[in-house]
mmCIF file of C-alpha atoms in Angstrom:
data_model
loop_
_atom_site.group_PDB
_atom_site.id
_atom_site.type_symbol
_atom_site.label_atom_id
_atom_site.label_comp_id
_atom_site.label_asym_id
_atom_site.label_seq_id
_atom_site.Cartn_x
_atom_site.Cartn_y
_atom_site.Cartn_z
ATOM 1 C CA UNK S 1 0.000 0.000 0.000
ATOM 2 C CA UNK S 2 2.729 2.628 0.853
ATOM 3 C CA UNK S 3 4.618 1.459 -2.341
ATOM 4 C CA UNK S 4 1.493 2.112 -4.424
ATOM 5 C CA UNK S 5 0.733 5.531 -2.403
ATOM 6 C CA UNK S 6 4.188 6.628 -3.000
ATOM 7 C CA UNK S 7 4.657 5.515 -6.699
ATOM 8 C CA UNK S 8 1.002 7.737 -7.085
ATOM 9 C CA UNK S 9 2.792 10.505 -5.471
ATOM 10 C CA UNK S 10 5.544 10.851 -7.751
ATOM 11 C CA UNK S 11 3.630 10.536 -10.860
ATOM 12 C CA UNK S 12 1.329 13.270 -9.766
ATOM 13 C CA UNK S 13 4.136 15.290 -8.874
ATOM 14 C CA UNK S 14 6.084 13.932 -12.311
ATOM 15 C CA UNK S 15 2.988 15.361 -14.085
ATOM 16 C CA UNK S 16 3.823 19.355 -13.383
ATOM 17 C CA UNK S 17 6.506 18.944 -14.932
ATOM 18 C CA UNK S 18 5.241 17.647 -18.144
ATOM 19 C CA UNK S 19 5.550 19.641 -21.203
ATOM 20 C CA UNK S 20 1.792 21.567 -22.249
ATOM 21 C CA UNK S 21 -0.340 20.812 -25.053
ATOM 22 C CA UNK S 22 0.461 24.148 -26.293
ATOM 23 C CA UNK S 23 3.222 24.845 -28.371
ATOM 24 C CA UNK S 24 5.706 27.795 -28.407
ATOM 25 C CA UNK S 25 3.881 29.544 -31.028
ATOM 26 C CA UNK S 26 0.411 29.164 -29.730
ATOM 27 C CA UNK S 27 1.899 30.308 -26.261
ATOM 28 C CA UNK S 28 3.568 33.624 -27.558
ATOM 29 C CA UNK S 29 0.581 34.286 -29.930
ATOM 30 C CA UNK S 30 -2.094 33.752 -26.928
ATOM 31 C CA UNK S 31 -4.903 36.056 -26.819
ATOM 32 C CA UNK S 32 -5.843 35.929 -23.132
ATOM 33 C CA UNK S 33 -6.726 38.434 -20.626
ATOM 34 C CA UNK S 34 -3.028 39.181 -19.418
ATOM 35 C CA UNK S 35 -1.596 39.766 -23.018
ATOM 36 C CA UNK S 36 -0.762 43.639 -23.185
ATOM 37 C CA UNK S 37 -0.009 43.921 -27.057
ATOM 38 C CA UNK S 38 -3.372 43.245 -29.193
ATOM 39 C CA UNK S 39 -2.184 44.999 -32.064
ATOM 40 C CA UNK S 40 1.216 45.630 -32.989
ATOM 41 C CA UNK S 41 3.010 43.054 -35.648
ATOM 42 C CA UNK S 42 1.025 39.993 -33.821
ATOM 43 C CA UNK S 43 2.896 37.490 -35.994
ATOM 44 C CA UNK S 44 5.872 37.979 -34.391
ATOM 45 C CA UNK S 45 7.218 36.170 -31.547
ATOM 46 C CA UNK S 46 8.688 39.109 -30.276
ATOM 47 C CA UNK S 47 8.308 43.267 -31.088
ATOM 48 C CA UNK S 48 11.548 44.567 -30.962
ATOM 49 C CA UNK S 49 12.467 48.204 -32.756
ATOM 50 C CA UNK S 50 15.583 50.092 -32.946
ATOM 51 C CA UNK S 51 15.894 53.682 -33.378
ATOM 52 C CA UNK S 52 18.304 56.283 -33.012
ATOM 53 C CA UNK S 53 18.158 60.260 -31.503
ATOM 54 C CA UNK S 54 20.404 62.453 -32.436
ATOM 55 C CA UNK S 55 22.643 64.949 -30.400
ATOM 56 C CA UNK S 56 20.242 67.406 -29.240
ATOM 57 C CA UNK S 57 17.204 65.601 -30.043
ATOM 58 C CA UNK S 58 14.250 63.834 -27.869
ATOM 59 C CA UNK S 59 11.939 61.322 -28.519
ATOM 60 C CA UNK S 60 8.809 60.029 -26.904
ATOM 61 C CA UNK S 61 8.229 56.330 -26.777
ATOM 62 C CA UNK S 62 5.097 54.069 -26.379
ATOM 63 C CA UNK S 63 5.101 51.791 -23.449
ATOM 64 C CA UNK S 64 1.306 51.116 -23.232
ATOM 65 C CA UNK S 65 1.117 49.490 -26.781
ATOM 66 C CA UNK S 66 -1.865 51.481 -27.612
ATOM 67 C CA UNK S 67 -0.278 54.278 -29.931
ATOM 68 C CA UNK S 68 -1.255 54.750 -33.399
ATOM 69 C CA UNK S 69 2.400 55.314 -34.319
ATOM 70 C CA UNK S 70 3.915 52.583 -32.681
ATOM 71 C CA UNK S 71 7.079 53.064 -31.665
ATOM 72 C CA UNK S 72 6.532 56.483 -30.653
ATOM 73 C CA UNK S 73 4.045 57.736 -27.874
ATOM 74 C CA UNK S 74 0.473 59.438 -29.473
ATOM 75 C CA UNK S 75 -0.795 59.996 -26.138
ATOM 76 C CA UNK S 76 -2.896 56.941 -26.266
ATOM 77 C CA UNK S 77 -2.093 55.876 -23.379
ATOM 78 C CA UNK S 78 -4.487 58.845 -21.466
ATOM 79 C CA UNK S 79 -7.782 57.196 -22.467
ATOM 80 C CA UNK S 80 -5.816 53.841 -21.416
ATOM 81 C CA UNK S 81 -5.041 55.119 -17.977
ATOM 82 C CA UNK S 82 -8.901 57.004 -17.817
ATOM 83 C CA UNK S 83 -10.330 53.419 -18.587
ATOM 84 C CA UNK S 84 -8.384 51.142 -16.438
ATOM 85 C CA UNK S 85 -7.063 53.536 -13.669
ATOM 86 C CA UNK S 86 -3.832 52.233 -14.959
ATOM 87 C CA UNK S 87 -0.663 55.022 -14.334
ATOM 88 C CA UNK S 88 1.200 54.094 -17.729
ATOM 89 C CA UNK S 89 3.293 57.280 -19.342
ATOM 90 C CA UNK S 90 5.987 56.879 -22.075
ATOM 91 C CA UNK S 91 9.440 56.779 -21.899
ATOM 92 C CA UNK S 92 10.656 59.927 -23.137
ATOM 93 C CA UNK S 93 14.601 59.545 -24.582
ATOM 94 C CA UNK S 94 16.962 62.726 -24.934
ATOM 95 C CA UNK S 95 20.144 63.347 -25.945
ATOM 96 C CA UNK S 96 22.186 66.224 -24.961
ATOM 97 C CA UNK S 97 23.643 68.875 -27.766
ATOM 98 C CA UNK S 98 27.372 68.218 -28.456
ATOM 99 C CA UNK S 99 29.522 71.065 -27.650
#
């Protein structure tokens, strides 16, 4: 009995370990409640973007993944923070004159 109790105990435990049913793809593509991105390049498995700012210049970056122009901040993310009582701002990127 404590053979068969034990043997029980470590498939169980075995079994949270298994692999999912899901695969990579159908994980990183998921469309459940706790995904942030619903519309920016959703085929990829990850949104990356580089830029660059020039001496002197600033640039104002989305971080709520609701802008319109995507990289860059539209201010979408007011009506975000209005609806959800959210606190999300942009990251705003400057670069000092050279001398």
């Amino acid at each position: 009995m404590k053979t068969t109790f034990a043997l029980l105990t470590i498939l169980a435990s075995a079994s949270a370990f298994a692999p999912s049913a899901k695969s990579a793809v159908e994980t990183r593509l998921f469309d459940g409640p706790g995904k942030i991105n619903q519309k920016i390049d959703l085929d990829s498995p990850k949104v990356a973007t580089m830029d660059s700012v020039e001496a002197g210049g600033k640039k104002v970056y989305c971080r709520c993944w609701q802008s319109g122009t995507f990289p860059l901040c539209d201010a979408a993310h007011m009506a975000h923070n209005k609806e959800t009582g959210d606190n999300v701002g942009p990251l705003i990127v400057s670069v000092a004159k050279e001398e």
